[in-house]
Short mmCIF file of C-alpha atoms in Angstrom, two decimals:
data_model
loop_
_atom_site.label_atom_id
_atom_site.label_comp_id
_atom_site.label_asym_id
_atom_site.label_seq_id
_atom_site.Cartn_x
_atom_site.Cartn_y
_atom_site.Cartn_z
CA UNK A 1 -6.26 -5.95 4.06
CA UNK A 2 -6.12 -9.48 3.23
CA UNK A 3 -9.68 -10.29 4.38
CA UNK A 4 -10.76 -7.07 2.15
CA UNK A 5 -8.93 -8.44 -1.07
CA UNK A 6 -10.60 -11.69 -0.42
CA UNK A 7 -13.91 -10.16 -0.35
CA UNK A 8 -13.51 -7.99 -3.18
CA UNK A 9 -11.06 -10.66 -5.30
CA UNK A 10 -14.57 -10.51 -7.66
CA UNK A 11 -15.40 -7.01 -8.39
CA UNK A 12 -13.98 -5.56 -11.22
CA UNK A 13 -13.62 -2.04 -9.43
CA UNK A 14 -10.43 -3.11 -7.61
CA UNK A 15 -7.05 -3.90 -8.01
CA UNK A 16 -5.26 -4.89 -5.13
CA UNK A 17 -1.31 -3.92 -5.45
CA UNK A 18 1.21 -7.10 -4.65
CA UNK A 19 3.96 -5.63 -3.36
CA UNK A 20 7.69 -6.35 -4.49
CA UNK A 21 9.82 -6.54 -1.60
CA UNK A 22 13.34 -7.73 -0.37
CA UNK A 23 12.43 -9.73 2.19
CA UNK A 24 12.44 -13.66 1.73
CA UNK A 25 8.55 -15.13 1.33
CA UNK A 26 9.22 -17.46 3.98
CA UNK A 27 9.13 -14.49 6.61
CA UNK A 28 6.10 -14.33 6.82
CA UNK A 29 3.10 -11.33 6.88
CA UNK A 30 1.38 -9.98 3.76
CA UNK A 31 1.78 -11.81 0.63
CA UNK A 32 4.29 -10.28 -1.46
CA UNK A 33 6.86 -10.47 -4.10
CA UNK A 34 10.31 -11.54 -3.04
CA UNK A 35 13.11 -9.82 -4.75
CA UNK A 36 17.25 -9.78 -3.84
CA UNK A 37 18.42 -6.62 -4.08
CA UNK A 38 20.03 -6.83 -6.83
CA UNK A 39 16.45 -8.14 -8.59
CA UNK A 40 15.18 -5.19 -6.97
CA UNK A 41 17.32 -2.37 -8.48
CA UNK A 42 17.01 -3.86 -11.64
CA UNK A 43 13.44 -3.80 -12.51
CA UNK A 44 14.00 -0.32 -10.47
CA UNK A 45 16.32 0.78 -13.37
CA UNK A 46 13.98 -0.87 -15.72
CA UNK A 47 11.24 1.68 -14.58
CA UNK A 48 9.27 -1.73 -13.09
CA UNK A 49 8.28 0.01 -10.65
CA UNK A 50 5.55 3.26 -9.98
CA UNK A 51 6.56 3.85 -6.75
CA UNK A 52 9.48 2.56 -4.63
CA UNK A 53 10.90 3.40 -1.00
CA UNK A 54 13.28 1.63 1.92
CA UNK A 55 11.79 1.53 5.18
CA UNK A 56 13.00 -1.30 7.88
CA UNK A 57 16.42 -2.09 5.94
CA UNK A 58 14.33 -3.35 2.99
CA UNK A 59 13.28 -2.22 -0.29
CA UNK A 60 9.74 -2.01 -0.92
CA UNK A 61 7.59 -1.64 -5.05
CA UNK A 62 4.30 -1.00 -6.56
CA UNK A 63 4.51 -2.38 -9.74
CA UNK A 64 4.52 0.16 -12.53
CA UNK A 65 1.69 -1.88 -14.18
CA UNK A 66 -0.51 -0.55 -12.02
CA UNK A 67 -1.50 2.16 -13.98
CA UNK A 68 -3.06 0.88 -16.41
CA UNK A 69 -5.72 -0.12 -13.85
CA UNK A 70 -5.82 3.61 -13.35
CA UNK A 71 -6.08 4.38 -16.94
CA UNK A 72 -9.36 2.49 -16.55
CA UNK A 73 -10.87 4.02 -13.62
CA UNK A 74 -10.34 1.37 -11.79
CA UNK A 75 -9.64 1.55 -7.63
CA UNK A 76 -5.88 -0.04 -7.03
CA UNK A 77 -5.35 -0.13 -3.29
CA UNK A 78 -1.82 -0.27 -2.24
CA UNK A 79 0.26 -0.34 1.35
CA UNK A 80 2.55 2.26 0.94
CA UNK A 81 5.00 4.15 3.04
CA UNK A 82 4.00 7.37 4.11
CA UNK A 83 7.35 8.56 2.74
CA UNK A 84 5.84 8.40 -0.91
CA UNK A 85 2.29 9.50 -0.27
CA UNK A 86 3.03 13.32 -1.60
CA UNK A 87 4.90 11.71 -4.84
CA UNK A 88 2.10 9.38 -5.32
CA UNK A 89 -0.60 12.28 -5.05
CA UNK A 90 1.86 14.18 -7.37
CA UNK A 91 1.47 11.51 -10.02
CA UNK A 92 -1.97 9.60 -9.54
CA UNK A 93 -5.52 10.34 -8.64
CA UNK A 94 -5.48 9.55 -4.81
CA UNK A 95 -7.01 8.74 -1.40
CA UNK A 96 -5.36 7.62 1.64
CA UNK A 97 -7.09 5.04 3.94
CA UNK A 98 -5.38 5.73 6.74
CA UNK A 99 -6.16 2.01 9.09
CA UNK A 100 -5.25 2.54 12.34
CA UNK A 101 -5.89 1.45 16.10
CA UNK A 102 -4.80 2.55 19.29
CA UNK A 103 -0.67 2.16 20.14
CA UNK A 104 -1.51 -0.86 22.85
CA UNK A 105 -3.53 -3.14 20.05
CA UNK A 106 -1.16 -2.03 17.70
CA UNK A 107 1.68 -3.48 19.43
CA UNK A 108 0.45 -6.31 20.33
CA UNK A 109 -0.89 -7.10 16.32
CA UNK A 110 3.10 -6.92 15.66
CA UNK A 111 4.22 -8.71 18.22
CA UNK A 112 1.63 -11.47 16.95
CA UNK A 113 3.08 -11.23 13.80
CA UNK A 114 6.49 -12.23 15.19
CA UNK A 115 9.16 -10.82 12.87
CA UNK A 116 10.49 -7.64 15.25
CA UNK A 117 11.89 -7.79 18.47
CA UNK A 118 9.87 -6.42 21.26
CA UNK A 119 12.74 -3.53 20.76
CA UNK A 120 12.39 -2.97 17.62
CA UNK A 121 8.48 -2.88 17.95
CA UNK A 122 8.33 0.13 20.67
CA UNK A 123 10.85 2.09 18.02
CA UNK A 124 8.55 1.27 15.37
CA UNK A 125 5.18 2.61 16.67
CA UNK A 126 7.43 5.74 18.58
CA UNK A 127 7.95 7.19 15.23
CA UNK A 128 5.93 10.28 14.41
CA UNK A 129 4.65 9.41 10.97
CA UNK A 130 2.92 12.56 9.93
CA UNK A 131 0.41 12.09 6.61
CA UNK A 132 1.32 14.86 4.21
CA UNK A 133 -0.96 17.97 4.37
CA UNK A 134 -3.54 18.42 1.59
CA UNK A 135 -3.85 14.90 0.49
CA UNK A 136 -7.14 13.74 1.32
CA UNK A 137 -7.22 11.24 4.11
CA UNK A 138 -10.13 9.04 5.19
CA UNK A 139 -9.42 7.50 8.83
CA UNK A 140 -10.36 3.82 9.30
CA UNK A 141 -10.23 2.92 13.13
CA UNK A 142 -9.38 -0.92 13.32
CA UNK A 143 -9.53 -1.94 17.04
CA UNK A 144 -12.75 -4.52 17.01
CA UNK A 145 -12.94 -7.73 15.48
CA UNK A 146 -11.08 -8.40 12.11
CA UNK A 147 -14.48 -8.48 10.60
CA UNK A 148 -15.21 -5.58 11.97
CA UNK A 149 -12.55 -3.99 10.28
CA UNK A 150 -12.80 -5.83 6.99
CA UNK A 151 -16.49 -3.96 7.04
CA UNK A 152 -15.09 -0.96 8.11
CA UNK A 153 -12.34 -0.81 5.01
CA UNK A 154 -14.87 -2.22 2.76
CA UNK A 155 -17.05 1.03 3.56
CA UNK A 156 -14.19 3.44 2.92
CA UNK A 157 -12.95 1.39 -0.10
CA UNK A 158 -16.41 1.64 -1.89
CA UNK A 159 -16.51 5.23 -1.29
CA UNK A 160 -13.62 5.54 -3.54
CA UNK A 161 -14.55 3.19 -6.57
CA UNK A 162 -17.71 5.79 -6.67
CA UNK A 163 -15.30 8.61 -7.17
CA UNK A 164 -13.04 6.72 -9.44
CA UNK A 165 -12.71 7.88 -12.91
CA UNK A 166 -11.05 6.73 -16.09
CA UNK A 167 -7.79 8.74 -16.46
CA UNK A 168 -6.28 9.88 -19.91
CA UNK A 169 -2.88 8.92 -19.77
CA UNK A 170 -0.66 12.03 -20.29
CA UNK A 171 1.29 11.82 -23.72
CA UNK A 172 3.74 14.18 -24.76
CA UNK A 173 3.11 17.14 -27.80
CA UNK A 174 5.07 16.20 -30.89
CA UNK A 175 7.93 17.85 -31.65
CA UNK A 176 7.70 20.84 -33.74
#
């Protein structure tokens, strides 16, 4: 994702989502936000936030200003949990990019990454993480070459800017 946010860090179709997370920025892996959890739960409160989860003992945000990017038919691509996919679909236009490989490269692309146990890995990738049904998914195999797979999201992530529409943001009926 990072070489696709490089490539596109110029076109005005895309948004990439920085994610706010409570994990310190010195660990390492995607570039992201660092919160405490008590920084967390307050913009959470605050309504900072469009879509939130925990996964791995952490607490994980998509910043709520993302929608305005929506309003204007613009593409925001976000990591997300599959946890919140049917919320987000409730709420937003959507498309999942679903990047995946098979289980041996994707163990070995954590282990690489070197902030889970070998332990903690296997549990990981034993999971069954189901995609909601109904939501439309677009598969994105990623076991070649990171360019490979750079040209391979870049595909998929086009595809979506064409179907990408400005969005009238919902406002409520006066009263009476």
């Amino acid at each position: 994702m990072d070489a696709a946010r490089a490539r596109l860090a110029r076109d005005p179709r895309f948004v990439f989502a920085r994610r706010h997370i409570t994990r310190p920025a010195e660990a390492g892996g995607e570039d992201h936000l660092p919160l405490s959890v008590t920084e967390f739960r307050r913009m959470q409160q605050e309504g900072g936030f469009a879509l939130w989860w925990e996964a791995h003992g952490l607490l994980y945000g998509i910043p709520s200003a993302m929608e305005v990017a929506l309003e204007g038919g613009r593409v925001v691509v976000a990591n997300l949990s599959r946890t919140v996919l049917a919320e987000a679909a409730s709420r937003y236009p959507m498309r999942i990019l679903n990047i995946t490989a098979p289980y041996h490269v994707l163990a070995a692309r954590l282990a690489a990454r070197g902030r889970e146990s070998a332990a903690d890995i296997e549990s990981r990738l034993a999971r069954e993480a189901v995609l909601p049904a109904a939501l439309p998914v677009e598969t994105v195999l990623n076991d070649g070459s990171v360019e490979q797979g750079v040209e391979r999201v870049l595909a998929a992530l086009s595809r979506a800017a064409a179907d990408a529409r400005p969005t009238e943001k919902a406002h409520p009926a006066p009263p009476g």
